[in-house]
Short mmCIF file of C-alpha atoms and ligand atoms in Angstrom, two decimals:
data_model
loop_
_atom_site.label_atom_id
_atom_site.label_comp_id
_atom_site.label_asym_id
_atom_site.label_seq_id
_atom_site.Cartn_x
_atom_site.Cartn_y
_atom_site.Cartn_z
CA MET A 23 21.46 -0.92 9.34
CA TYR A 24 18.95 -2.98 8.33
CA LYS A 25 17.15 -2.12 11.42
CA ILE A 26 17.62 1.85 11.18
CA GLU A 27 16.37 1.57 7.46
CA LYS A 28 13.18 -0.32 8.50
CA LEU A 29 12.26 2.23 11.05
CA TRP A 30 12.88 5.15 8.82
CA PHE A 31 10.36 3.59 6.20
CA GLU A 32 8.04 3.32 9.40
CA ILE A 33 7.99 6.71 10.07
CA LYS A 34 7.61 7.64 6.44
CA GLU A 35 4.76 5.17 5.98
CA GLN A 36 3.16 6.78 9.05
CA LEU A 37 3.73 10.37 7.78
CA THR A 38 2.35 9.56 4.32
CA ILE A 39 -1.22 7.77 6.21
CA LEU A 40 -1.01 10.87 8.37
CA GLY A 41 -1.34 13.11 5.77
CA ASP A 42 -3.84 11.36 3.64
CA PHE A 43 -6.45 13.27 5.30
CA HIS A 44 -9.02 12.23 2.51
CA ASN A 45 -9.90 8.95 3.52
CA ARG A 46 -10.68 9.47 7.25
CA SER A 47 -14.01 10.48 8.60
CA LYS A 48 -15.15 13.81 8.98
CA PHE A 49 -15.85 12.63 12.92
CA LYS A 50 -12.12 11.35 13.44
CA ARG A 51 -10.83 14.53 11.84
CA TYR A 52 -12.71 17.21 14.02
CA ALA A 53 -12.42 15.11 17.15
CA PHE A 54 -8.37 14.86 16.50
CA PRO A 55 -7.69 18.77 17.75
CA PHE A 56 -9.54 17.83 21.09
CA LEU A 57 -7.72 15.11 21.88
CA ALA A 58 -4.33 16.46 20.69
CA THR A 59 -5.41 19.37 23.07
CA LEU A 60 -6.16 17.11 25.88
CA LEU A 61 -2.88 15.49 25.64
CA VAL A 62 -0.90 18.82 25.37
CA LEU A 63 -2.42 19.80 28.30
CA PHE A 64 -1.72 16.57 30.28
CA LEU A 65 1.82 17.01 29.19
CA LYS A 66 2.74 20.64 29.46
CA SER A 67 3.64 20.53 33.08
CA PHE A 68 6.29 18.06 31.60
CA PHE A 69 7.66 19.94 29.19
CA TYR A 70 7.40 23.27 31.28
CA PRO A 71 10.63 22.41 32.94
CA LEU A 72 12.59 21.47 29.94
CA LEU A 73 11.08 23.96 27.37
CA GLY A 74 10.47 26.77 29.66
CA ARG A 75 8.99 29.83 28.29
CA ALA A 76 8.81 28.33 24.71
CA SER A 77 6.90 25.34 25.86
CA SER A 78 3.25 26.52 25.35
CA PHE A 79 4.06 27.67 21.66
CA VAL A 80 6.15 24.31 21.04
CA LEU A 81 3.28 22.83 22.29
CA LEU A 82 0.21 24.87 20.59
CA SER A 83 1.77 24.93 17.22
CA SER A 84 2.46 21.50 16.97
CA ILE A 85 -1.52 20.84 17.51
CA VAL A 86 -2.15 23.03 15.18
CA ALA A 87 1.01 21.35 12.47
CA ILE A 88 -0.82 17.78 13.54
CA SER A 89 -4.17 18.52 13.29
CA SER A 90 -4.02 20.33 9.83
CA LEU A 91 -2.02 17.09 8.44
CA TYR A 92 -4.37 14.77 10.09
CA GLY A 93 -7.62 16.63 9.20
CA GLY A 94 -6.69 19.28 6.25
CA LEU A 95 -8.33 22.74 6.43
CA GLY A 96 -11.13 22.19 8.22
CA PRO A 97 -9.77 20.68 11.62
CA GLY A 98 -6.68 22.74 10.88
CA LEU A 99 -8.41 26.16 11.76
CA LEU A 100 -10.30 24.66 14.43
CA ALA A 101 -7.07 23.54 15.88
CA THR A 102 -5.86 27.12 15.44
CA PHE A 103 -9.02 28.35 17.72
CA ILE A 104 -8.35 25.53 20.41
CA ALA A 105 -4.73 26.74 20.66
CA ALA A 106 -5.24 30.53 20.89
CA LEU A 107 -7.97 29.26 23.57
CA THR A 108 -5.67 26.90 25.34
CA ASN A 109 -2.57 29.23 25.17
CA TYR A 110 -4.87 32.10 26.71
CA GLN A 111 -6.78 29.93 29.19
CA PHE A 112 -4.42 27.41 30.59
CA PHE A 113 -0.70 28.32 30.01
CA LEU A 114 -1.96 32.11 31.35
CA THR A 115 -1.76 29.94 35.03
CA ILE A 116 1.98 29.10 34.80
CA GLU A 117 3.47 32.35 32.77
CA THR A 118 1.39 34.90 34.48
CA SER A 119 3.89 37.51 34.72
CA ARG A 120 5.20 37.26 31.11
CA ARG A 121 1.94 37.18 29.11
CA SER A 122 1.10 40.12 27.27
CA ILE A 123 -2.14 40.78 24.90
CA THR A 124 0.07 41.50 22.17
CA GLY A 125 1.88 38.75 22.48
CA ASP A 126 -0.87 36.36 22.50
CA ILE A 127 -2.51 37.96 19.41
CA ILE A 128 1.05 37.22 17.60
CA LEU A 129 1.15 33.87 18.87
CA THR A 130 -2.91 33.02 17.61
CA ILE A 131 -1.82 34.91 14.08
CA ILE A 132 1.35 32.30 13.97
CA PHE A 133 -1.01 29.43 14.62
CA ILE A 134 -3.45 30.51 11.87
CA ILE A 135 -0.69 31.26 9.27
CA GLU A 136 0.25 27.68 10.31
CA GLY A 137 -2.65 25.82 9.64
CA LEU A 138 -3.51 27.54 7.09
CA LEU A 139 0.20 26.94 5.25
CA ILE A 140 0.02 23.27 6.05
CA SER A 141 -3.26 22.74 5.53
CA SER A 142 -3.20 24.34 2.37
CA ILE A 143 0.06 22.37 1.15
CA SER A 144 -1.74 19.17 1.81
CA GLU A 145 -4.80 20.23 -0.26
CA ALA A 146 -2.76 21.31 -3.08
CA LYS A 147 -0.74 18.03 -3.33
CA PHE A 148 -3.90 16.22 -2.72
CA GLU A 149 -5.64 17.87 -5.81
CA ALA A 150 -2.43 17.46 -7.93
CA GLU A 151 -2.32 13.87 -7.22
CA LYS A 152 -6.17 13.24 -7.48
CA GLU A 153 -6.34 14.41 -11.44
CA LYS A 154 -3.33 12.58 -11.85
CA ASP A 155 -4.62 9.34 -10.44
CA GLN A 156 -8.04 10.53 -12.46
CA PHE A 157 -6.10 10.81 -15.80
CA ILE A 158 -4.67 7.11 -15.00
CA GLY A 159 -7.82 5.96 -14.63
CA PHE A 160 -9.54 7.27 -17.22
CA ALA A 161 -6.63 6.57 -19.79
CA GLY A 162 -6.67 2.77 -18.25
CA HIS A 163 -10.42 2.43 -18.97
CA GLU A 164 -9.84 3.70 -22.56
CA LEU A 165 -7.27 1.58 -23.33
CA LYS A 166 -8.88 -1.79 -21.78
CA ASN A 167 -12.07 -1.42 -24.33
CA PRO A 168 -9.50 -1.91 -27.74
CA LEU A 169 -7.51 -4.38 -25.40
CA SER A 170 -10.49 -6.44 -25.28
CA VAL A 171 -11.58 -6.48 -29.11
CA ILE A 172 -7.95 -7.47 -29.84
CA LYS A 173 -8.17 -10.40 -27.14
CA GLY A 174 -11.81 -11.59 -28.45
CA PHE A 175 -10.68 -11.57 -32.42
CA SER A 176 -7.11 -13.26 -31.46
CA GLU A 177 -9.02 -15.84 -29.39
CA LEU A 178 -11.07 -16.55 -32.33
CA THR A 179 -8.00 -16.53 -34.68
CA ILE A 180 -6.68 -18.95 -32.33
CA SER A 181 -9.35 -21.42 -32.26
CA LYS A 182 -9.55 -21.21 -36.61
CA ALA A 183 -5.78 -21.62 -36.89
CA ARG A 184 -5.87 -25.06 -34.51
CA LYS A 185 -9.25 -26.37 -36.81
CA LYS A 186 -7.37 -25.30 -40.34
CA LYS A 187 -3.78 -26.49 -38.73
CA LEU A 188 -2.03 -23.25 -39.77
CA TYR A 189 0.30 -23.88 -37.28
CA LYS A 190 2.56 -20.26 -38.08
CA ILE A 191 -0.47 -18.35 -37.79
CA LEU A 192 -1.15 -20.33 -34.59
CA GLU A 193 1.93 -19.50 -33.16
CA TYR A 194 1.89 -15.62 -34.28
CA THR A 195 -1.86 -14.97 -32.84
CA GLN A 196 -1.10 -17.21 -29.33
CA GLU A 197 1.80 -14.53 -29.25
CA ILE A 198 -0.68 -11.52 -29.80
CA ASN A 199 -2.61 -13.25 -27.16
CA ASN A 200 0.06 -13.50 -24.36
CA GLN A 201 0.90 -10.20 -24.78
CA THR A 202 -2.57 -9.06 -24.70
CA ASP A 203 -2.90 -10.57 -21.55
CA ILE A 204 0.42 -8.83 -20.09
CA MET A 205 -1.16 -5.35 -21.20
CA VAL A 206 -4.45 -6.07 -19.58
CA SER A 207 -2.97 -7.43 -15.81
CA LEU A 208 -0.83 -3.74 -16.34
CA ILE A 209 -3.46 -1.73 -16.94
CA ASN A 210 -5.61 -3.81 -14.01
CA ASP A 211 -2.51 -3.10 -11.58
CA LEU A 212 -2.63 0.75 -12.55
CA LEU A 213 -6.42 0.81 -12.28
CA ASP A 214 -6.21 -0.89 -8.82
CA MET A 215 -3.27 1.57 -8.06
CA THR A 216 -5.58 4.70 -8.35
CA ARG A 217 -8.54 2.83 -6.67
CA ILE A 218 -6.09 2.91 -3.52
CA ARG A 219 -5.12 6.09 -3.86
CA VAL A 220 -8.57 7.96 -4.27
CA GLY A 221 -9.89 5.38 -1.50
CA SER A 222 -12.47 3.42 -4.05
CA PHE A 223 -10.81 0.26 -3.83
CA THR A 224 -13.54 -1.93 -2.14
CA TYR A 225 -13.27 -5.23 -0.74
CA LYS A 226 -16.26 -7.87 -0.01
CA PHE A 227 -15.20 -9.47 3.47
CA GLU A 228 -16.59 -13.12 4.33
CA ASP A 229 -15.59 -16.40 6.16
CA CYS A 230 -13.08 -18.24 3.83
CA ASP A 231 -11.33 -21.44 4.05
CA ILE A 232 -7.93 -20.26 3.70
CA GLU A 233 -6.51 -24.17 2.36
CA ASP A 234 -9.58 -23.97 -0.44
CA LEU A 235 -8.37 -20.65 -1.44
CA VAL A 236 -4.48 -21.01 -2.03
CA GLU A 237 -5.27 -24.42 -3.60
CA GLY A 238 -7.73 -22.46 -5.90
CA VAL A 239 -5.02 -19.97 -6.80
CA VAL A 240 -2.40 -22.31 -7.50
CA ASP A 241 -4.76 -24.80 -9.40
CA TYR A 242 -5.25 -21.59 -11.70
CA GLN A 243 -1.88 -20.62 -12.15
CA ARG A 244 -0.64 -24.24 -13.03
CA VAL A 245 -3.36 -24.08 -16.00
CA VAL A 246 -1.57 -20.79 -17.11
CA PHE A 247 2.06 -21.23 -16.70
CA ILE A 248 1.40 -25.10 -18.00
CA ASN A 249 5.34 -25.61 -18.40
CA ARG A 250 6.48 -24.68 -14.80
CA LYS A 251 6.14 -26.86 -11.66
CA ILE A 252 4.58 -25.08 -8.82
CA LYS A 253 4.42 -27.33 -6.05
CA LEU A 254 1.89 -26.79 -3.07
CA LEU A 255 2.72 -27.90 0.69
CA GLY A 256 1.53 -27.98 3.98
CA SER A 257 -1.99 -27.90 5.10
CA SER A 258 -4.67 -25.62 7.25
CA ASN A 259 -7.54 -26.43 8.22
CA ARG A 260 -8.49 -22.90 9.54
CA THR A 261 -10.80 -20.33 8.49
CA ILE A 262 -10.19 -16.17 7.65
CA TYR A 263 -12.21 -13.23 7.57
CA ALA A 264 -11.08 -11.91 4.31
CA ASP A 265 -12.00 -10.24 0.99
CA ARG A 266 -11.09 -13.93 -1.25
CA TYR A 267 -10.82 -12.12 -4.19
CA ARG A 268 -8.48 -9.48 -2.95
CA ILE A 269 -6.30 -12.16 -0.89
CA SER A 270 -6.01 -14.61 -4.35
CA GLN A 271 -4.98 -11.48 -6.37
CA VAL A 272 -2.18 -11.00 -3.51
CA ILE A 273 -0.95 -14.63 -3.82
CA SER A 274 -1.28 -14.88 -7.33
CA ASN A 275 1.11 -11.82 -7.59
CA LEU A 276 3.50 -13.79 -5.19
CA ILE A 277 3.92 -16.69 -7.34
CA ILE A 278 3.61 -14.85 -10.98
CA ASN A 279 6.93 -12.93 -9.51
CA ALA A 280 8.56 -16.20 -8.08
CA LEU A 281 7.94 -17.39 -11.76
CA LYS A 282 9.03 -14.22 -13.50
CA TYR A 283 11.98 -13.91 -11.48
CA SER A 284 13.32 -17.45 -11.74
CA GLY A 285 14.81 -19.69 -14.65
CA ASP A 286 12.21 -21.33 -16.85
CA ASP A 287 13.44 -24.90 -15.26
CA LYS A 288 13.08 -23.82 -11.68
CA PRO A 289 10.14 -24.96 -9.60
CA ILE A 290 8.51 -22.81 -7.16
CA GLU A 291 7.25 -23.71 -3.45
CA VAL A 292 3.46 -22.45 -2.53
CA LYS A 293 3.27 -23.41 1.43
CA ILE A 294 0.61 -23.25 4.19
CA LYS A 295 0.96 -23.43 7.79
CA ASN A 296 -0.98 -22.95 10.83
CA ASN A 297 0.75 -20.72 13.74
CA LYS A 298 -1.16 -19.92 16.95
CA ASN A 299 -3.99 -17.43 16.13
CA SER A 300 -2.82 -16.69 12.55
CA VAL A 301 -1.92 -18.88 9.22
CA LEU A 302 1.15 -18.36 7.06
CA ILE A 303 1.35 -18.16 3.50
CA SER A 304 4.96 -18.39 1.92
CA VAL A 305 6.06 -18.56 -1.88
CA LYS A 306 9.27 -19.51 -2.56
CA ASP A 307 11.75 -19.53 -5.64
CA PHE A 308 15.24 -20.48 -6.43
CA GLY A 309 15.67 -17.41 -8.95
CA ILE A 310 17.77 -13.67 -8.56
CA GLY A 311 16.80 -13.18 -5.36
CA ILE A 312 17.06 -9.59 -3.88
CA SER A 313 19.79 -7.54 -2.13
CA PRO A 314 19.53 -6.53 1.26
CA ASP A 315 18.89 -2.63 0.02
CA ASP A 316 16.13 -3.56 -2.13
CA ARG A 317 14.30 -5.69 0.21
CA LEU A 318 11.98 -2.67 1.93
CA LYS A 319 12.14 -0.27 -0.97
CA ILE A 320 9.99 -3.50 -3.43
CA PHE A 321 6.96 -2.80 -1.35
CA THR A 322 6.93 0.66 -2.17
CA LEU A 323 5.14 2.12 -4.90
CA PHE A 324 7.01 2.06 -8.93
CA TYR A 325 10.18 0.56 -7.07
CA ARG A 326 12.18 -2.09 -9.33
CA ALA A 327 15.10 -3.48 -7.81
CA SER A 328 18.37 -3.14 -10.69
CA GLN A 329 18.68 -6.99 -11.20
CA ALA A 330 14.98 -7.49 -12.31
CA LYS A 331 15.64 -4.47 -14.65
CA ARG A 332 19.01 -5.79 -16.04
CA ASN A 333 17.25 -9.27 -16.51
CA SER A 334 14.57 -7.06 -18.88
CA LYS A 335 11.76 -8.36 -17.05
CA GLU A 336 8.57 -6.82 -17.94
CA GLY A 337 6.28 -4.99 -15.01
CA LEU A 338 5.63 -1.39 -13.15
CA GLY A 339 6.56 -2.22 -9.42
CA LEU A 340 3.02 -1.79 -8.98
CA GLY A 341 1.75 -5.77 -7.71
CA LEU A 342 3.84 -5.69 -4.19
CA TYR A 343 2.43 -2.32 -3.24
CA ILE A 344 -1.30 -3.36 -3.98
CA SER A 345 -0.71 -6.38 -2.16
CA THR A 346 0.92 -4.74 0.70
CA LYS A 347 -1.85 -2.40 1.08
CA ILE A 348 -4.31 -5.49 0.62
CA ILE A 349 -2.79 -7.00 3.53
CA GLN A 350 -2.72 -4.08 5.61
CA HIS A 351 -6.50 -3.53 5.39
CA HIS A 352 -6.71 -7.27 6.25
CA LYS A 353 -4.36 -6.43 9.57
CA GLY A 354 -1.90 -9.00 8.12
CA LYS A 355 1.77 -8.79 7.78
CA ILE A 356 3.68 -9.31 4.31
CA TRP A 357 7.64 -9.74 3.99
CA VAL A 358 10.24 -11.20 2.42
CA LYS A 359 13.68 -13.13 3.05
CA SER A 360 15.90 -13.61 0.37
CA SER A 361 19.26 -14.30 -0.75
CA LEU A 362 20.80 -12.58 -3.85
CA GLY A 363 21.42 -15.26 -6.82
CA LYS A 364 19.75 -18.21 -4.49
CA GLY A 365 15.92 -16.99 -4.52
CA SER A 366 13.35 -15.48 -2.24
CA THR A 367 10.44 -16.22 -0.31
CA PHE A 368 7.67 -13.81 0.54
CA TYR A 369 5.42 -14.53 3.38
CA VAL A 370 1.74 -13.52 3.89
CA GLU A 371 0.46 -14.08 7.68
CA LEU A 372 -3.16 -13.32 8.28
CA ASN A 373 -5.45 -13.62 11.49
CA THR A 374 -7.68 -16.63 11.54
CA ILE A 375 -11.27 -16.93 13.38
P1 ADP B 416 6.77 -5.84 -11.05
O1 ADP B 416 7.18 -7.51 -10.88
O2 ADP B 416 5.70 -5.79 -11.96
O3 ADP B 416 7.96 -4.89 -11.02
P2 ADP B 416 6.09 -6.09 -8.25
O4 ADP B 416 5.65 -4.96 -7.45
O5 ADP B 416 5.52 -6.73 -8.28
O6 ADP B 416 6.41 -4.97 -9.78
O7 ADP B 416 7.64 -6.72 -7.86
C1 ADP B 416 8.59 -5.17 -6.92
C2 ADP B 416 9.66 -5.68 -7.62
O8 ADP B 416 10.27 -6.64 -6.42
C3 ADP B 416 10.30 -6.56 -9.02
O9 ADP B 416 10.70 -5.07 -10.26
C4 ADP B 416 11.30 -6.92 -8.68
O10 ADP B 416 12.74 -6.34 -8.65
C5 ADP B 416 11.26 -7.26 -7.01
N1 ADP B 416 10.60 -8.96 -7.00
C6 ADP B 416 9.47 -9.24 -6.80
N2 ADP B 416 9.42 -10.20 -6.43
C7 ADP B 416 10.72 -11.04 -6.88
C8 ADP B 416 10.77 -12.33 -6.73
N3 ADP B 416 10.36 -13.42 -6.54
N4 ADP B 416 12.38 -12.37 -6.89
C9 ADP B 416 13.69 -11.15 -7.20
N5 ADP B 416 12.93 -10.37 -7.17
C10 ADP B 416 11.26 -9.72 -6.81
#
């Protein structure tokens, strides 16, 4: 069951990637119909005995459909043209006796309608999502400005209250400060999600000492979560070619989740381990765990498991989606093993150089 679900998720993921043509170079988008046509020509003698007369229609209309999905309107129309030409030039040789000019014209019209329909649907979907993403981006930026003022003043009040030993005011203002931090991090996640979706999420690759990077993140989180126990185990002498800031963001997110979804007295363990050509970083907790049903879904946009919602932990279900995109961009892997009620271990595997 888990394997089927995993396969279905991967198919959905691949279809989403296929439909997301705006992040692709023009060269790839326009070269695709030619490659698809070559493939179809290569496969035509295999399909002809199976599909008979329908083979030209099935094969050529799939070129139009996939090219429109992969490349959008322009490549969709180009594919229509190539499909019509291919139909006339190459399929004629096997179907000579049955061809008629009217049949060819009807087939071409069907291709044109198909190409226009698929590419306009994906263009329209993209436009609607772009507007939504632009709104989130705009609102996010506008919200960050007043929040940075609130944060500035609360920090000022904290230091004054501490000096004057006004402990009640100190306690209240610290709470304002904490809640402001939570809001800023939620807004940052929303902004990152928008950037990923519009293709403006940037990366700055460099050689990074992985042990140094993980240690840096753990040290920082130990200061933020001063009352929690974060163990660091294992070691690595390897270097990865990565965006230091983005990988730190992923590990921070895993650590924050591990702390958030386990009891205040429970420790968490961060471990680094060398594999043959990669390094494995794991973050283990002894918290609420994740049900088998949710193990794949939690990596998708806005998904939050019911146990997390029931435990009234705040969150938008964005952190793991962003982490997955970052790790995929580094050609690495991210996954989880978990036992409900006992805890979870999240793994990140990155290639070393
Ligand atoms: P958020 O924590 O803001 O909801 P994430 O994308 O980081 O968003 O996580 C998605 C969901 O995955 C969470 O809502 C929670 O249900 C589940 N989850 C993530 N990490 C853990 C963990 N360490 N233990 C249990 N559940 C987790």
